[in-house]
Amino acid sequence: MNRLHRLLSVISLCALATTTACGQTIVPPNGGVASGFAAIDEAYGTPAIAVQNYLTGRIYTKLAGTPFTLNIAAINNNQIQTGYVLGSATKNVNVKLVDNSDGDCVLNSSQANYCSAACQAKTAVAGGSQTLTFTSANAGERQSADFTVPGAWSNLVALVSDGTAVNVNGVWACSTDAFSVRPLNFNMLSSTANNGALTGTPALRAGTDTFSMTVGTATTGYAGAAAIATINASAVAATASGWTVGTIAPGSFPAAMASSSTGNTFTYSEVGNFRFLGYDPSTDTASPRGVYDSTWTAVDQGTQLDCISGSYANTRDTSGSFASNPDFGKFGCLFGITSNSALFGRFTPSHFALTSGSVTPACTGTTRNFTYMGQARMGVAYRLEAHNGANGITQNYDATRYSAAGVNLPVPQLVAEDQAVANQGCDLGTRLAAAPTASWTSGVYNASTAVASITRPTNNPPTNLDASSVASCSASGAQAASPLWGLDIGVQVSDGFATMLSADMNAGTTGTCSGAGCNARRLGSTGAVLGRLNLLNAYGSDALPLLVPVRAEFWTGSTWQLNTDDRCTTLAATNLAAGNVTPASGSSLNVTSASLALSPSATLSGGTTNFRIDPATRGSGSVDLVLNLGTGVGSNVNWCGAWASGPAAGTGIAPSPDLSFLLGNWCGSSADRAPAARIRSGSPRAPYIYLRERY
């Protein structure tokens, strides 16, 4: 009896139930009450849809201005409430899409603040509100009409309600999934670095000078922390094919405001220009875009898989079916620029760095190292590198690359300034001949020569440098013959605002330059003097060889003086021409090439040495001697005399290397004559053979 009473009581409770009891749902005559609603993507198909899809289904990324629908179901006890509407009755269900970027809408129904009042109070976004009418034929689920959201939203949720309060959280149910509505593309990209040429302005130093860039979309609402346009280094191109692509820093734009973003601190590490690559998503959905956004659809990425990773597709993937294709019904997660940008630039080196440099005087190892004016035996070498702001070599600074574009890169120039106080501030760079040249190759200019020189003045008599004014320097510099014992040689180059790093020289100013007052880097120093070789007449016994002094002299500014620093000039006996042999009466004096030698050395020491003349046949008489310095002595124009009888066979051969820079003004108006001397054997210096005075 008790057991029967208990059974009848349970049956009675089940009969009174309106929702779920005793493991089943009892629907009242006017239809059921949903304990919640579900909203899922249209990609799942059209009703009827399996309940599991409603319970775990997602809403995929949408495109601004592109229509989409949602599937809505009334849910009770984790089942579709198929009896939600009965008979001829209808129920209106409101659906609104709200911005949840603030996180007020909690989508986990197990949490106490699920779909809170603050969430319910939100206003639907533009294009994001519908009222659906359910009938009994819908069996608790139906598909919405088109939603068309014109703006961009990074985090939307769907709220659904039929106005019936079913729980403490109010009348609204929230979708279990958030989704984004993204722009189709970036349609604007500009920069203050708007010089697409390799010349002209603006000219910005690579890695140093900042410039601004602005990127934007025509879609409203693209703003905030999720709106980050990123630079894709793999989709940046340089000026032309074969040019090295530099690095753009920073690698992203600031968060967008009002659908655009402007960054003001960008730098580019290479010279030349760059552009961003873009592709039309209707024909290319995968190639990297130079500027793109990957953050706006973050709520749909990662484990969500609500958009196609790495894709820029603006059309839904409809290949296969929902069951066979995991990307079915989805758009790409990314959007970017749809065509190549203009060339931005131009960028020059940040600075030029001298990494090595030297000046090697023709004569070294003496008290004062020096090079004779006109002596093409001065070594000058230097290596310049075109650097960016991080001191990296700019690979595109290459003469071949620029010349292909019709542009010549600047050629480094040598400057020269004597450090004597009276000579400072007078740039003698134009006096440097055969300066080393090279070409810019991958950012390096490596120049070297061993045959540079300081040009030899041609005026007669020699004039001196006047550095008292710019005009005086200009007027006197080219022909200045006064000695320059402290001639500093430097190199300078500039391109736009790029100048020499650590410059320590300014040949156009007096004193020691500093800071911005310096425009060149010193390579080294040499003395520079106007020189000549002089042969002295000799007298002596006809029974002994004669020593004929040869001496190196330099112009002091007022006279010729022995150059005691010359320990380098080297002669050969064959350089001396002997001719016009005139024996005295009864003498058989004869001179041949074998009669000539140097004593004590072929190389001058302290500026002097001697030719030793030992006639093949000794006797009294005279002989003319001419020293060939490289212009030849077989012609009357090469010395101040004339040959009545030619030089001895095998003599008068031009020296190697050439010594013509030591010719002198022995006659005429130019310093173009070989030194000459006359020797007399058997003729004393005075009319006495022997003289002695005693006191």
JSON list of N, CA, C and O in Angstrom, two decimals, residues 198-235:
[
{"chain": "A", "resi": 198, "resn": "LEU", "atom": "N", "xyz": [66.07, 58.55, -56.86]},
{"chain": "A", "resi": 198, "resn": "LEU", "atom": "CA", "xyz": [67.36, 58.35, -56.20]},
{"chain": "A", "resi": 198, "resn": "LEU", "atom": "C", "xyz": [68.13, 59.65, -56.07]},
{"chain": "A", "resi": 198, "resn": "LEU", "atom": "O", "xyz": [69.29, 59.65, -55.66]},
{"chain": "A", "resi": 199, "resn": "THR", "atom": "N", "xyz": [67.47, 60.74, -56.43]},
{"chain": "A", "resi": 199, "resn": "THR", "atom": "CA", "xyz": [68.05, 62.07, -56.24]},
{"chain": "A", "resi": 199, "resn": "THR", "atom": "C", "xyz": [66.97, 62.97, -55.67]},
{"chain": "A", "resi": 199, "resn": "THR", "atom": "O", "xyz": [65.79, 62.59, -55.61]},
{"chain": "A", "resi": 200, "resn": "GLY", "atom": "N", "xyz": [67.35, 64.16, -55.27]},
{"chain": "A", "resi": 200, "resn": "GLY", "atom": "CA", "xyz": [66.36, 65.13, -54.82]},
{"chain": "A", "resi": 200, "resn": "GLY", "atom": "C", "xyz": [65.97, 64.96, -53.37]},
{"chain": "A", "resi": 200, "resn": "GLY", "atom": "O", "xyz": [66.61, 64.24, -52.61]},
{"chain": "A", "resi": 201, "resn": "THR", "atom": "N", "xyz": [64.90, 65.65, -53.02]},
{"chain": "A", "resi": 201, "resn": "THR", "atom": "CA", "xyz": [64.44, 65.67, -51.64]},
{"chain": "A", "resi": 201, "resn": "THR", "atom": "C", "xyz": [63.01, 65.12, -51.56]},
{"chain": "A", "resi": 201, "resn": "THR", "atom": "O", "xyz": [62.28, 65.14, -52.55]},
{"chain": "A", "resi": 202, "resn": "PRO", "atom": "N", "xyz": [62.58, 64.66, -50.37]},
{"chain": "A", "resi": 202, "resn": "PRO", "atom": "CA", "xyz": [63.42, 64.56, -49.17]},
{"chain": "A", "resi": 202, "resn": "PRO", "atom": "C", "xyz": [64.49, 63.49, -49.30]},
{"chain": "A", "resi": 202, "resn": "PRO", "atom": "O", "xyz": [64.32, 62.52, -50.03]},
{"chain": "A", "resi": 203, "resn": "ALA", "atom": "N", "xyz": [65.58, 63.73, -48.59]},
{"chain": "A", "resi": 203, "resn": "ALA", "atom": "CA", "xyz": [66.67, 62.75, -48.51]},
{"chain": "A", "resi": 203, "resn": "ALA", "atom": "C", "xyz": [66.85, 62.41, -47.04]},
{"chain": "A", "resi": 203, "resn": "ALA", "atom": "O", "xyz": [67.12, 63.29, -46.22]},
{"chain": "A", "resi": 204, "resn": "LEU", "atom": "N", "xyz": [66.68, 61.16, -46.70]},
{"chain": "A", "resi": 204, "resn": "LEU", "atom": "CA", "xyz": [66.70, 60.71, -45.31]},
{"chain": "A", "resi": 204, "resn": "LEU", "atom": "C", "xyz": [67.87, 59.77, -45.09]},
{"chain": "A", "resi": 204, "resn": "LEU", "atom": "O", "xyz": [68.16, 58.92, -45.93]},
{"chain": "A", "resi": 205, "resn": "ARG", "atom": "N", "xyz": [68.54, 59.93, -43.96]},
{"chain": "A", "resi": 205, "resn": "ARG", "atom": "CA", "xyz": [69.68, 59.08, -43.65]},
{"chain": "A", "resi": 205, "resn": "ARG", "atom": "C", "xyz": [69.20, 57.72, -43.14]},
{"chain": "A", "resi": 205, "resn": "ARG", "atom": "O", "xyz": [68.40, 57.63, -42.21]},
{"chain": "A", "resi": 206, "resn": "ALA", "atom": "N", "xyz": [69.72, 56.68, -43.78]},
{"chain": "A", "resi": 206, "resn": "ALA", "atom": "CA", "xyz": [69.29, 55.31, -43.47]},
{"chain": "A", "resi": 206, "resn": "ALA", "atom": "C", "xyz": [69.55, 54.98, -42.01]},
{"chain": "A", "resi": 206, "resn": "ALA", "atom": "O", "xyz": [70.66, 55.15, -41.51]},
{"chain": "A", "resi": 207, "resn": "GLY", "atom": "N", "xyz": [68.51, 54.50, -41.34]},
{"chain": "A", "resi": 207, "resn": "GLY", "atom": "CA", "xyz": [68.64, 54.08, -39.95]},
{"chain": "A", "resi": 207, "resn": "GLY", "atom": "C", "xyz": [68.77, 55.21, -38.96]},
{"chain": "A", "resi": 207, "resn": "GLY", "atom": "O", "xyz": [68.90, 54.95, -37.76]},
{"chain": "A", "resi": 208, "resn": "THR", "atom": "N", "xyz": [68.70, 56.45, -39.43]},
{"chain": "A", "resi": 208, "resn": "THR", "atom": "CA", "xyz": [68.87, 57.60, -38.53]},
{"chain": "A", "resi": 208, "resn": "THR", "atom": "C", "xyz": [67.67, 58.54, -38.57]},
{"chain": "A", "resi": 208, "resn": "THR", "atom": "O", "xyz": [67.06, 58.82, -37.54]},
{"chain": "A", "resi": 209, "resn": "ASP", "atom": "N", "xyz": [67.36, 59.04, -39.74]},
{"chain": "A", "resi": 209, "resn": "ASP", "atom": "CA", "xyz": [66.27, 60.01, -39.86]},
{"chain": "A", "resi": 209, "resn": "ASP", "atom": "C", "xyz": [64.93, 59.29, -39.83]},
{"chain": "A", "resi": 209, "resn": "ASP", "atom": "O", "xyz": [64.71, 58.28, -40.52]},
{"chain": "A", "resi": 210, "resn": "THR", "atom": "N", "xyz": [64.01, 59.82, -39.03]},
{"chain": "A", "resi": 210, "resn": "THR", "atom": "CA", "xyz": [62.69, 59.22, -38.91]},
{"chain": "A", "resi": 210, "resn": "THR", "atom": "C", "xyz": [61.73, 59.82, -39.93]},
{"chain": "A", "resi": 210, "resn": "THR", "atom": "O", "xyz": [61.90, 60.95, -40.39]},
{"chain": "A", "resi": 211, "resn": "PHE", "atom": "N", "xyz": [60.74, 59.04, -40.28]},
{"chain": "A", "resi": 211, "resn": "PHE", "atom": "CA", "xyz": [59.70, 59.50, -41.19]},
{"chain": "A", "resi": 211, "resn": "PHE", "atom": "C", "xyz": [58.38, 58.91, -40.71]},
{"chain": "A", "resi": 211, "resn": "PHE", "atom": "O", "xyz": [58.35, 57.99, -39.88]},
{"chain": "A", "resi": 212, "resn": "SER", "atom": "N", "xyz": [57.30, 59.44, -41.22]},
{"chain": "A", "resi": 212, "resn": "SER", "atom": "CA", "xyz": [55.99, 58.95, -40.80]},
{"chain": "A", "resi": 212, "resn": "SER", "atom": "C", "xyz": [55.34, 58.17, -41.93]},
{"chain": "A", "resi": 212, "resn": "SER", "atom": "O", "xyz": [55.61, 58.39, -43.11]},
{"chain": "A", "resi": 213, "resn": "MET", "atom": "N", "xyz": [54.49, 57.22, -41.54]},
{"chain": "A", "resi": 213, "resn": "MET", "atom": "CA", "xyz": [53.65, 56.49, -42.49]},
{"chain": "A", "resi": 213, "resn": "MET", "atom": "C", "xyz": [52.25, 56.39, -41.91]},
{"chain": "A", "resi": 213, "resn": "MET", "atom": "O", "xyz": [52.09, 56.27, -40.69]},
{"chain": "A", "resi": 214, "resn": "THR", "atom": "N", "xyz": [51.28, 56.46, -42.79]},
{"chain": "A", "resi": 214, "resn": "THR", "atom": "CA", "xyz": [49.87, 56.35, -42.39]},
{"chain": "A", "resi": 214, "resn": "THR", "atom": "C", "xyz": [49.22, 55.24, -43.19]},
{"chain": "A", "resi": 214, "resn": "THR", "atom": "O", "xyz": [49.38, 55.17, -44.42]},
{"chain": "A", "resi": 215, "resn": "VAL", "atom": "N", "xyz": [48.51, 54.37, -42.51]},
{"chain": "A", "resi": 215, "resn": "VAL", "atom": "CA", "xyz": [47.76, 53.31, -43.16]},
{"chain": "A", "resi": 215, "resn": "VAL", "atom": "C", "xyz": [46.32, 53.41, -42.69]},
{"chain": "A", "resi": 215, "resn": "VAL", "atom": "O", "xyz": [46.05, 53.76, -41.53]},
{"chain": "A", "resi": 216, "resn": "GLY", "atom": "N", "xyz": [45.40, 53.14, -43.58]},
{"chain": "A", "resi": 216, "resn": "GLY", "atom": "CA", "xyz": [44.00, 53.27, -43.19]},
{"chain": "A", "resi": 216, "resn": "GLY", "atom": "C", "xyz": [43.07, 52.41, -44.02]},
{"chain": "A", "resi": 216, "resn": "GLY", "atom": "O", "xyz": [43.45, 51.86, -45.07]},
{"chain": "A", "resi": 217, "resn": "THR", "atom": "N", "xyz": [41.86, 52.28, -43.53]},
{"chain": "A", "resi": 217, "resn": "THR", "atom": "CA", "xyz": [40.82, 51.53, -44.23]},
{"chain": "A", "resi": 217, "resn": "THR", "atom": "C", "xyz": [39.58, 52.41, -44.35]},
{"chain": "A", "resi": 217, "resn": "THR", "atom": "O", "xyz": [39.37, 53.32, -43.53]},
{"chain": "A", "resi": 218, "resn": "ALA", "atom": "N", "xyz": [38.77, 52.14, -45.37]},
{"chain": "A", "resi": 218, "resn": "ALA", "atom": "CA", "xyz": [37.53, 52.90, -45.53]},
{"chain": "A", "resi": 218, "resn": "ALA", "atom": "C", "xyz": [36.46, 52.44, -44.57]},
{"chain": "A", "resi": 218, "resn": "ALA", "atom": "O", "xyz": [35.39, 53.05, -44.48]},
{"chain": "A", "resi": 219, "resn": "THR", "atom": "N", "xyz": [36.71, 51.38, -43.83]},
{"chain": "A", "resi": 219, "resn": "THR", "atom": "CA", "xyz": [35.72, 50.82, -42.92]},
{"chain": "A", "resi": 219, "resn": "THR", "atom": "C", "xyz": [35.75, 51.55, -41.58]},
{"chain": "A", "resi": 219, "resn": "THR", "atom": "O", "xyz": [36.80, 51.65, -40.94]},
{"chain": "A", "resi": 220, "resn": "THR", "atom": "N", "xyz": [34.59, 52.03, -41.15]},
{"chain": "A", "resi": 220, "resn": "THR", "atom": "CA", "xyz": [34.52, 52.71, -39.86]},
{"chain": "A", "resi": 220, "resn": "THR", "atom": "C", "xyz": [34.66, 51.70, -38.74]},
{"chain": "A", "resi": 220, "resn": "THR", "atom": "O", "xyz": [34.43, 50.50, -38.91]},
{"chain": "A", "resi": 221, "resn": "GLY", "atom": "N", "xyz": [35.05, 52.20, -37.58]},
{"chain": "A", "resi": 221, "resn": "GLY", "atom": "CA", "xyz": [35.11, 51.35, -36.40]},
{"chain": "A", "resi": 221, "resn": "GLY", "atom": "C", "xyz": [36.44, 50.68, -36.17]},
{"chain": "A", "resi": 221, "resn": "GLY", "atom": "O", "xyz": [36.67, 50.08, -35.11]},
{"chain": "A", "resi": 222, "resn": "TYR", "atom": "N", "xyz": [37.33, 50.74, -37.15]},
{"chain": "A", "resi": 222, "resn": "TYR", "atom": "CA", "xyz": [38.64, 50.09, -37.00]},
{"chain": "A", "resi": 222, "resn": "TYR", "atom": "C", "xyz": [39.50, 50.98, -36.11]},
{"chain": "A", "resi": 222, "resn": "TYR", "atom": "O", "xyz": [40.09, 51.97, -36.56]},
{"chain": "A", "resi": 223, "resn": "ALA", "atom": "N", "xyz": [39.55, 50.64, -34.84]},
{"chain": "A", "resi": 223, "resn": "ALA", "atom": "CA", "xyz": [40.27, 51.46, -33.87]},
{"chain": "A", "resi": 223, "resn": "ALA", "atom": "C", "xyz": [40.48, 50.65, -32.60]},
{"chain": "A", "resi": 223, "resn": "ALA", "atom": "O", "xyz": [39.86, 49.61, -32.38]},
{"chain": "A", "resi": 224, "resn": "GLY", "atom": "N", "xyz": [41.39, 51.15, -31.77]},
{"chain": "A", "resi": 224, "resn": "GLY", "atom": "CA", "xyz": [41.60, 50.53, -30.46]},
{"chain": "A", "resi": 224, "resn": "GLY", "atom": "C", "xyz": [42.75, 49.55, -30.44]},
{"chain": "A", "resi": 224, "resn": "GLY", "atom": "O", "xyz": [43.50, 49.38, -31.40]},
{"chain": "A", "resi": 225, "resn": "ALA", "atom": "N", "xyz": [42.87, 48.89, -29.30]},
{"chain": "A", "resi": 225, "resn": "ALA", "atom": "CA", "xyz": [44.03, 48.03, -29.04]},
{"chain": "A", "resi": 225, "resn": "ALA", "atom": "C", "xyz": [44.14, 46.87, -30.01]},
{"chain": "A", "resi": 225, "resn": "ALA", "atom": "O", "xyz": [45.24, 46.36, -30.26]},
{"chain": "A", "resi": 226, "resn": "ALA", "atom": "N", "xyz": [43.04, 46.43, -30.59]},
{"chain": "A", "resi": 226, "resn": "ALA", "atom": "CA", "xyz": [43.09, 45.30, -31.52]},
{"chain": "A", "resi": 226, "resn": "ALA", "atom": "C", "xyz": [43.44, 45.73, -32.93]},
{"chain": "A", "resi": 226, "resn": "ALA", "atom": "O", "xyz": [43.72, 44.89, -33.78]},
{"chain": "A", "resi": 227, "resn": "ALA", "atom": "N", "xyz": [43.43, 47.03, -33.19]},
{"chain": "A", "resi": 227, "resn": "ALA", "atom": "CA", "xyz": [43.64, 47.54, -34.55]},
{"chain": "A", "resi": 227, "resn": "ALA", "atom": "C", "xyz": [45.12, 47.85, -34.76]},
{"chain": "A", "resi": 227, "resn": "ALA", "atom": "O", "xyz": [45.55, 49.01, -34.70]},
{"chain": "A", "resi": 228, "resn": "ILE", "atom": "N", "xyz": [45.91, 46.83, -35.00]},
{"chain": "A", "resi": 228, "resn": "ILE", "atom": "CA", "xyz": [47.36, 46.98, -35.17]},
{"chain": "A", "resi": 228, "resn": "ILE", "atom": "C", "xyz": [47.75, 46.56, -36.58]},
{"chain": "A", "resi": 228, "resn": "ILE", "atom": "O", "xyz": [47.65, 45.38, -36.94]},
{"chain": "A", "resi": 229, "resn": "ALA", "atom": "N", "xyz": [48.18, 47.51, -37.37]},
{"chain": "A", "resi": 229, "resn": "ALA", "atom": "CA", "xyz": [48.71, 47.20, -38.70]},
{"chain": "A", "resi": 229, "resn": "ALA", "atom": "C", "xyz": [50.18, 46.82, -38.55]},
{"chain": "A", "resi": 229, "resn": "ALA", "atom": "O", "xyz": [50.96, 47.52, -37.91]},
{"chain": "A", "resi": 230, "resn": "THR", "atom": "N", "xyz": [50.54, 45.70, -39.14]},
{"chain": "A", "resi": 230, "resn": "THR", "atom": "CA", "xyz": [51.89, 45.15, -38.99]},
{"chain": "A", "resi": 230, "resn": "THR", "atom": "C", "xyz": [52.61, 45.18, -40.33]},
{"chain": "A", "resi": 230, "resn": "THR", "atom": "O", "xyz": [52.00, 45.01, -41.39]},
{"chain": "A", "resi": 231, "resn": "ILE", "atom": "N", "xyz": [53.92, 45.39, -40.27]},
{"chain": "A", "resi": 231, "resn": "ILE", "atom": "CA", "xyz": [54.76, 45.37, -41.47]},
{"chain": "A", "resi": 231, "resn": "ILE", "atom": "C", "xyz": [55.32, 43.96, -41.64]},
{"chain": "A", "resi": 231, "resn": "ILE", "atom": "O", "xyz": [55.89, 43.40, -40.70]},
{"chain": "A", "resi": 232, "resn": "ASN", "atom": "N", "xyz": [55.15, 43.41, -42.81]},
{"chain": "A", "resi": 232, "resn": "ASN", "atom": "CA", "xyz": [55.66, 42.08, -43.11]},
{"chain": "A", "resi": 232, "resn": "ASN", "atom": "C", "xyz": [56.97, 42.23, -43.89]},
{"chain": "A", "resi": 232, "resn": "ASN", "atom": "O", "xyz": [56.97, 42.62, -45.05]},
{"chain": "A", "resi": 233, "resn": "ALA", "atom": "N", "xyz": [58.09, 41.94, -43.23]},
{"chain": "A", "resi": 233, "resn": "ALA", "atom": "CA", "xyz": [59.40, 42.14, -43.85]},
{"chain": "A", "resi": 233, "resn": "ALA", "atom": "C", "xyz": [59.58, 41.33, -45.12]},
{"chain": "A", "resi": 233, "resn": "ALA", "atom": "O", "xyz": [60.34, 41.71, -46.01]},
{"chain": "A", "resi": 234, "resn": "SER", "atom": "N", "xyz": [58.86, 40.22, -45.22]},
{"chain": "A", "resi": 234, "resn": "SER", "atom": "CA", "xyz": [59.01, 39.38, -46.41]},
{"chain": "A", "resi": 234, "resn": "SER", "atom": "C", "xyz": [58.24, 39.92, -47.60]},
{"chain": "A", "resi": 234, "resn": "SER", "atom": "O", "xyz": [58.33, 39.36, -48.70]},
{"chain": "A", "resi": 235, "resn": "ALA", "atom": "N", "xyz": [57.48, 40.98, -47.40]},
{"chain": "A", "resi": 235, "resn": "ALA", "atom": "CA", "xyz": [56.71, 41.58, -48.49]},
{"chain": "A", "resi": 235, "resn": "ALA", "atom": "C", "xyz": [57.09, 43.04, -48.67]},
{"chain": "A", "resi": 235, "resn": "ALA", "atom": "O", "xyz": [56.25, 43.89, -48.97]}
]
